[in-house]
mmCIF file of C-alpha atoms in Angstrom:
data_model
loop_
_atom_site.group_PDB
_atom_site.id
_atom_site.type_symbol
_atom_site.label_atom_id
_atom_site.label_comp_id
_atom_site.label_asym_id
_atom_site.label_seq_id
_atom_site.Cartn_x
_atom_site.Cartn_y
_atom_site.Cartn_z
ATOM 1 C CA MET D 1 3.906 19.252 -25.527
ATOM 2 C CA PRO D 2 6.467 16.515 -25.161
ATOM 3 C CA THR D 3 6.819 14.367 -21.537
ATOM 4 C CA MET D 4 9.754 14.483 -19.379
ATOM 5 C CA ASP D 5 11.593 12.134 -17.809
ATOM 6 C CA LEU D 6 14.047 12.094 -14.822
ATOM 7 C CA ASN D 7 16.336 9.362 -14.663
ATOM 8 C CA ILE D 8 18.986 9.437 -11.798
ATOM 9 C CA GLN D 9 20.683 6.460 -10.728
ATOM 10 C CA CYS D 10 23.712 5.802 -7.910
ATOM 11 C CA GLU D 11 24.366 9.347 -7.567
ATOM 12 C CA GLN D 12 24.866 10.455 -4.274
ATOM 13 C CA LEU D 13 23.214 14.093 -4.473
ATOM 14 C CA SER D 14 24.887 17.230 -3.461
ATOM 15 C CA ASP D 15 22.657 20.111 -1.998
ATOM 16 C CA SER D 16 23.283 21.816 -4.899
ATOM 17 C CA ARG D 17 22.427 18.886 -7.212
ATOM 18 C CA TRP D 18 19.190 18.247 -5.156
ATOM 19 C CA ALA D 19 18.186 22.387 -5.630
ATOM 20 C CA GLU D 20 18.629 21.981 -9.460
ATOM 21 C CA LEU D 21 16.576 18.887 -9.752
ATOM 22 C CA LEU D 22 13.341 20.067 -7.427
ATOM 23 C CA PRO D 23 11.942 22.614 -10.164
ATOM 24 C CA ARG D 24 12.636 19.274 -12.474
ATOM 25 C CA ILE D 25 10.476 16.568 -10.436
ATOM 26 C CA GLN D 26 7.889 19.381 -10.555
ATOM 27 C CA GLN D 27 7.366 18.733 -14.523
ATOM 28 C CA CYS D 28 8.284 15.577 -14.914
ATOM 29 C CA GLN D 29 5.665 12.558 -15.653
ATOM 30 C CA TRP D 30 7.825 10.090 -15.365
ATOM 31 C CA VAL D 31 10.730 10.275 -12.123
ATOM 32 C CA ARG D 32 13.518 7.761 -10.877
ATOM 33 C CA LEU D 33 15.835 8.381 -8.549
ATOM 34 C CA ASP D 34 17.156 5.204 -7.406
ATOM 35 C CA ASP D 35 19.826 4.837 -5.067
ATOM 36 C CA CYS D 36 20.453 8.633 -4.711
ATOM 37 C CA GLY D 37 21.045 8.811 -1.272
ATOM 38 C CA LEU D 38 17.675 10.073 -0.169
ATOM 39 C CA SER D 39 16.610 10.456 3.403
ATOM 40 C CA GLU D 40 13.625 11.743 5.529
ATOM 41 C CA VAL D 41 14.866 15.499 5.388
ATOM 42 C CA ARG D 42 14.786 15.199 1.347
ATOM 43 C CA CYS D 43 11.375 13.606 1.701
ATOM 44 C CA LYS D 44 10.159 17.302 2.792
ATOM 45 C CA ASP D 45 11.109 19.032 -0.272
ATOM 46 C CA LEU D 46 9.838 15.922 -2.144
ATOM 47 C CA SER D 47 6.612 16.113 -1.107
ATOM 48 C CA SER D 48 6.227 19.634 -2.042
ATOM 49 C CA ALA D 49 7.545 19.026 -5.542
ATOM 50 C CA LEU D 50 5.309 16.091 -6.004
ATOM 51 C CA GLN D 51 2.335 18.291 -4.712
ATOM 52 C CA ALA D 52 2.965 20.849 -7.329
ATOM 53 C CA ASN D 53 2.934 18.523 -10.093
ATOM 54 C CA PRO D 54 0.452 17.348 -11.610
ATOM 55 C CA ALA D 55 1.417 15.376 -14.875
ATOM 56 C CA LEU D 56 3.835 12.626 -12.590
ATOM 57 C CA THR D 57 2.177 9.354 -13.647
ATOM 58 C CA GLU D 58 5.116 6.842 -12.460
ATOM 59 C CA LEU D 59 7.754 7.855 -9.734
ATOM 60 C CA ASN D 60 10.405 4.913 -8.597
ATOM 61 C CA LEU D 61 12.519 5.823 -4.947
ATOM 62 C CA ARG D 62 13.769 2.465 -4.473
ATOM 63 C CA ASN D 63 17.367 1.754 -2.407
ATOM 64 C CA ASN D 64 17.196 5.056 -0.480
ATOM 65 C CA GLU D 65 16.974 5.128 3.301
ATOM 66 C CA LEU D 66 13.705 7.160 3.435
ATOM 67 C CA GLY D 67 12.343 5.412 6.182
ATOM 68 C CA ASN D 68 8.553 5.320 7.735
ATOM 69 C CA ALA D 69 8.489 9.012 8.325
ATOM 70 C CA GLY D 70 10.009 9.792 4.498
ATOM 71 C CA VAL D 71 7.525 7.276 3.048
ATOM 72 C CA GLN D 72 5.038 9.275 4.550
ATOM 73 C CA LEU D 73 6.114 12.162 3.633
ATOM 74 C CA VAL D 74 5.886 11.158 -0.122
ATOM 75 C CA LEU D 75 2.436 9.563 0.068
ATOM 76 C CA GLN D 76 1.505 12.831 1.736
ATOM 77 C CA GLY D 77 2.714 14.568 -1.595
ATOM 78 C CA LEU D 78 1.318 12.075 -3.753
ATOM 79 C CA GLN D 79 -2.412 12.485 -2.206
ATOM 80 C CA SER D 80 -2.915 16.046 -4.045
ATOM 81 C CA PRO D 81 -6.155 16.610 -5.531
ATOM 82 C CA THR D 82 -4.143 16.839 -9.469
ATOM 83 C CA CYS D 83 -2.209 14.003 -8.364
ATOM 84 C CA ARG D 84 -2.277 11.074 -11.369
ATOM 85 C CA ILE D 85 0.288 8.676 -9.758
ATOM 86 C CA GLN D 86 -0.077 5.266 -11.941
ATOM 87 C CA LYS D 87 3.134 3.399 -10.650
ATOM 88 C CA LEU D 88 5.336 3.742 -7.382
ATOM 89 C CA SER D 89 7.871 2.175 -5.967
ATOM 90 C CA LEU D 90 9.658 2.240 -2.767
ATOM 91 C CA GLN D 91 11.872 -0.773 -2.746
ATOM 92 C CA ASN D 92 14.284 -1.270 -0.073
ATOM 93 C CA CYS D 93 13.096 2.193 1.527
ATOM 94 C CA GLY D 94 12.925 1.379 5.192
ATOM 95 C CA LEU D 95 9.778 0.575 5.735
ATOM 96 C CA THR D 96 8.619 -1.373 8.899
ATOM 97 C CA ALA D 97 5.108 -2.553 10.002
ATOM 98 C CA ALA D 98 4.365 0.650 11.843
ATOM 99 C CA GLY D 99 5.184 2.807 8.655
ATOM 100 C CA CYS D 100 2.285 0.482 6.936
ATOM 101 C CA ALA D 101 -0.423 1.939 9.081
ATOM 102 C CA VAL D 102 -0.954 4.847 6.526
ATOM 103 C CA LEU D 103 -1.152 2.537 3.584
ATOM 104 C CA PRO D 104 -4.903 1.327 3.572
ATOM 105 C CA GLY D 105 -6.173 4.842 3.403
ATOM 106 C CA VAL D 106 -3.373 5.753 0.630
ATOM 107 C CA LEU D 107 -4.717 2.907 -1.148
ATOM 108 C CA CYS D 108 -8.379 4.458 -1.049
ATOM 109 C CA ALA D 109 -7.431 7.614 -1.882
ATOM 110 C CA LEU D 110 -4.832 7.276 -4.769
ATOM 111 C CA SER D 111 -7.518 6.200 -6.975
ATOM 112 C CA THR D 112 -5.231 5.967 -10.239
ATOM 113 C CA LEU D 113 -2.333 3.862 -8.747
ATOM 114 C CA ARG D 114 -2.024 0.844 -10.402
ATOM 115 C CA GLU D 115 1.423 -0.567 -9.443
ATOM 116 C CA LEU D 116 2.778 -0.476 -6.077
ATOM 117 C CA CYS D 117 6.409 -2.032 -5.476
ATOM 118 C CA LEU D 118 7.038 -2.601 -1.759
ATOM 119 C CA SER D 119 10.139 -5.139 -2.222
ATOM 120 C CA ASP D 120 12.422 -5.760 0.351
ATOM 121 C CA ASN D 121 10.995 -3.649 3.030
ATOM 122 C CA PRO D 122 10.702 -5.719 6.667
ATOM 123 C CA PHE D 123 7.077 -4.982 7.174
ATOM 124 C CA GLY D 124 6.606 -8.578 8.026
ATOM 125 C CA ASP D 125 3.354 -10.274 8.575
ATOM 126 C CA THR D 126 1.544 -6.820 10.247
ATOM 127 C CA GLY D 127 2.427 -4.788 7.534
ATOM 128 C CA LEU D 128 1.054 -7.105 4.908
ATOM 129 C CA GLN D 129 -2.009 -7.360 7.303
ATOM 130 C CA LEU D 130 -2.251 -3.185 7.008
ATOM 131 C CA LEU D 131 -1.656 -3.581 3.081
ATOM 132 C CA CYS D 132 -4.518 -6.221 2.887
ATOM 133 C CA GLU D 133 -6.756 -3.823 4.728
ATOM 134 C CA GLY D 134 -6.347 -1.546 1.467
ATOM 135 C CA LEU D 135 -6.696 -4.506 -0.629
ATOM 136 C CA LEU D 136 -10.384 -4.880 0.653
ATOM 137 C CA ASP D 137 -11.409 -1.785 0.151
ATOM 138 C CA ALA D 138 -13.501 -1.227 -3.404
ATOM 139 C CA ARG D 139 -11.649 1.875 -3.996
ATOM 140 C CA CYS D 140 -8.593 0.446 -4.123
ATOM 141 C CA HIS D 141 -7.279 -0.406 -7.898
ATOM 142 C CA LEU D 142 -4.236 -1.880 -7.520
ATOM 143 C CA GLU D 143 -3.166 -4.462 -10.472
ATOM 144 C CA ARG D 144 -0.034 -5.275 -9.418
ATOM 145 C CA LEU D 145 1.265 -5.024 -5.690
ATOM 146 C CA GLN D 146 5.206 -6.516 -5.241
ATOM 147 C CA CYS D 147 6.257 -7.370 -2.145
ATOM 148 C CA GLY D 148 9.488 -9.956 -2.587
ATOM 149 C CA GLN D 149 13.016 -9.401 -3.521
ATOM 150 C CA ARG D 150 13.297 -10.601 -7.098
ATOM 151 C CA SER D 151 10.383 -10.831 -9.342
ATOM 152 C CA SER D 152 10.447 -12.945 -12.477
ATOM 153 C CA VAL D 153 7.474 -11.504 -14.062
ATOM 154 C CA GLY D 154 8.103 -8.033 -15.685
ATOM 155 C CA ASP D 155 11.173 -5.998 -15.910
ATOM 156 C CA THR D 156 12.525 -3.324 -13.987
ATOM 157 C CA GLY D 157 14.382 -2.509 -17.583
ATOM 158 C CA SER D 158 14.068 0.433 -20.040
ATOM 159 C CA ASP D 159 9.954 0.290 -20.188
ATOM 160 C CA HIS D 160 10.257 2.344 -16.793
ATOM 161 C CA SER D 161 7.552 -0.522 -15.598
ATOM 162 C CA GLU D 162 8.775 -1.414 -12.097
ATOM 163 C CA CYS D 163 4.871 -2.981 -10.726
ATOM 164 C CA HIS D 164 2.109 -4.560 -12.644
ATOM 165 C CA ASP D 165 0.896 -6.987 -10.212
ATOM 166 C CA LEU D 166 0.260 -8.388 -6.643
ATOM 167 C CA VAL D 167 4.450 -9.574 -5.949
ATOM 168 C CA LEU D 168 5.804 -10.730 -2.438
ATOM 169 C CA THR D 169 9.524 -12.061 -3.036
ATOM 170 C CA SER D 170 13.952 -12.472 -2.749
ATOM 171 C CA VAL D 171 16.716 -12.923 -5.057
ATOM 172 C CA PRO D 172 19.617 -10.145 -6.474
ATOM 173 C CA PRO D 173 18.270 -6.902 -7.751
ATOM 174 C CA PRO D 174 15.942 -6.044 -10.013
ATOM 175 C CA SER D 175 13.618 -6.667 -6.897
ATOM 176 C CA ARG D 176 10.008 -6.729 -5.662
ATOM 177 C CA LEU D 177 7.479 -8.343 -2.221
ATOM 178 C CA GLY D 178 9.845 -11.012 -1.350
ATOM 179 C CA ASP D 179 12.403 -10.582 1.571
ATOM 180 C CA CYS D 180 9.413 -9.095 3.529
ATOM 181 C CA ASP D 181 9.315 -11.242 6.431
ATOM 182 C CA VAL D 182 5.802 -12.775 5.490
ATOM 183 C CA THR D 183 5.001 -15.820 7.274
ATOM 184 C CA ASN D 184 2.103 -18.506 7.309
ATOM 185 C CA ASN D 185 0.301 -16.257 9.451
ATOM 186 C CA GLY D 186 0.467 -13.176 7.184
ATOM 187 C CA CYS D 187 -0.832 -15.530 3.834
ATOM 188 C CA SER D 188 -4.082 -15.386 6.297
ATOM 189 C CA SER D 189 -5.243 -11.589 5.908
ATOM 190 C CA LEU D 190 -3.945 -12.046 2.240
ATOM 191 C CA ALA D 191 -6.228 -15.408 1.572
ATOM 192 C CA SER D 192 -9.234 -12.917 2.872
ATOM 193 C CA ALA D 193 -8.006 -9.797 0.684
ATOM 194 C CA LEU D 194 -7.846 -12.381 -2.758
ATOM 195 C CA LEU D 195 -11.267 -13.095 -1.708
ATOM 196 C CA ALA D 196 -12.556 -9.615 -1.930
ATOM 197 C CA ASN D 197 -10.206 -8.017 -4.269
ATOM 198 C CA HIS D 198 -10.735 -8.393 -8.106
ATOM 199 C CA SER D 199 -8.067 -6.187 -9.898
ATOM 200 C CA LEU D 200 -5.099 -8.150 -9.145
ATOM 201 C CA ARG D 201 -3.625 -9.780 -11.766
ATOM 202 C CA VAL D 202 0.139 -11.412 -10.378
ATOM 203 C CA LEU D 203 1.006 -12.397 -6.904
ATOM 204 C CA GLU D 204 4.340 -12.852 -5.987
ATOM 205 C CA LEU D 205 5.319 -14.230 -2.641
ATOM 206 C CA SER D 206 8.784 -15.927 -3.784
ATOM 207 C CA ASN D 207 11.356 -15.927 -0.906
ATOM 208 C CA ASN D 208 8.979 -15.837 2.324
ATOM 209 C CA CYS D 209 8.865 -18.395 4.909
ATOM 210 C CA MET D 210 5.098 -19.474 4.442
ATOM 211 C CA GLY D 211 5.306 -23.034 3.826
ATOM 212 C CA ASP D 212 3.284 -25.759 3.315
ATOM 213 C CA PRO D 213 0.558 -23.666 5.701
ATOM 214 C CA GLY D 214 0.757 -20.364 4.128
ATOM 215 C CA VAL D 215 0.753 -21.493 0.271
ATOM 216 C CA GLN D 216 -2.404 -23.764 1.788
ATOM 217 C CA ARG D 217 -4.135 -20.818 2.841
ATOM 218 C CA LEU D 218 -3.712 -19.340 -0.560
ATOM 219 C CA VAL D 219 -4.995 -22.014 -2.269
ATOM 220 C CA ASP D 220 -8.151 -22.114 -0.120
ATOM 221 C CA SER D 221 -8.980 -19.297 -1.450
ATOM 222 C CA LEU D 222 -8.034 -19.464 -5.065
ATOM 223 C CA ARG D 223 -10.261 -22.380 -5.051
ATOM 224 C CA GLN D 224 -13.372 -20.516 -3.857
ATOM 225 C CA PRO D 225 -15.995 -19.266 -6.815
ATOM 226 C CA GLY D 226 -15.429 -15.459 -8.113
ATOM 227 C CA CYS D 227 -12.077 -15.740 -6.187
ATOM 228 C CA ALA D 228 -9.197 -13.184 -7.699
ATOM 229 C CA LEU D 229 -10.984 -13.669 -11.038
ATOM 230 C CA ALA D 230 -8.651 -11.035 -12.477
ATOM 231 C CA LEU D 231 -5.414 -13.388 -10.978
ATOM 232 C CA GLU D 232 -2.869 -14.791 -13.727
ATOM 233 C CA LYS D 233 0.203 -15.663 -12.396
ATOM 234 C CA LEU D 234 1.144 -16.902 -8.873
ATOM 235 C CA VAL D 235 4.451 -16.437 -8.315
ATOM 236 C CA LEU D 236 6.275 -18.728 -5.790
ATOM 237 C CA TYR D 237 9.969 -19.465 -6.131
ATOM 238 C CA ASP D 238 11.738 -20.685 -3.150
ATOM 239 C CA ILE D 239 8.969 -21.167 -0.843
ATOM 240 C CA TYR D 240 9.975 -25.205 -0.423
ATOM 241 C CA TRP D 241 6.844 -27.146 -0.124
ATOM 242 C CA THR D 242 6.194 -30.342 -0.214
ATOM 243 C CA GLN D 243 4.996 -33.096 -3.022
ATOM 244 C CA ALA D 244 1.613 -32.772 -1.792
ATOM 245 C CA MET D 245 1.444 -29.137 -1.947
ATOM 246 C CA GLU D 246 2.979 -29.590 -5.420
ATOM 247 C CA ASP D 247 -0.184 -32.136 -6.028
ATOM 248 C CA GLN D 248 -2.312 -29.302 -4.814
ATOM 249 C CA LEU D 249 -0.755 -26.435 -7.018
ATOM 250 C CA GLN D 250 -1.064 -28.589 -10.361
ATOM 251 C CA ALA D 251 -5.007 -29.371 -9.450
ATOM 252 C CA LEU D 252 -5.473 -25.732 -8.672
ATOM 253 C CA GLU D 253 -3.733 -24.937 -12.474
ATOM 254 C CA GLU D 254 -5.987 -27.985 -14.050
ATOM 255 C CA ALA D 255 -9.189 -26.471 -12.296
ATOM 256 C CA ARG D 256 -8.167 -22.647 -13.281
ATOM 257 C CA PRO D 257 -6.830 -22.884 -16.611
ATOM 258 C CA SER D 258 -5.968 -18.678 -16.810
ATOM 259 C CA LEU D 259 -4.291 -19.195 -13.872
ATOM 260 C CA ARG D 260 -0.640 -20.115 -14.238
ATOM 261 C CA VAL D 261 1.911 -21.040 -11.368
ATOM 262 C CA ILE D 262 5.563 -20.341 -11.422
ATOM 263 C CA SER D 263 7.992 -21.533 -8.981
#
């Protein structure tokens, strides 16, 4: 049976159009509703449609003002026993720190989820700390977590791929985990998560205000034996550190030949 995709961008969906799409959402393997004016109200319908779709592997809802309640409804819909979601983008959906409270449980429950994009959501250090709680759990198998605005790693183009590493960045669209208001304090939780997590392949923290102290926390963790062995790329655009920190990053690359620092 051929796979079905639904790709709709920049269309403000009328009630009749939405009613027409819901049965298709229940059948498609890949669903993209980018900048479609979705809100919390329509997330109730969407949640039910997702629960009825065992074929779904990729869902992209970026640039919709879902808010914390809407995001929670979407995540509830994905926690059906038959769900096989692999890639989920909730970029610029109005998720705050309060909404991140459900994420640790979700990351553990969605065992097939490999790529999660939360870029351009202002959840800050508190939200990142909650995310890291999920990363610390052995049941979490994320390979890519994006929390920045513009990722230079990967592409949001025709291959449908939105996420595939840990990204926390910011620049004009297409975007990822930057612009998430992450500071030095948030890096403390992230550094601890790196020590325990062995599935992340790319960590992107571009355009977050962590400076030398935050980057230092990450470097210190990555120097530890056995830390984040799967990590291949550390992307740090627009962080603005000193020459001393630049020297430390170069030394880190020399000590870990499999790791590439991109800045």
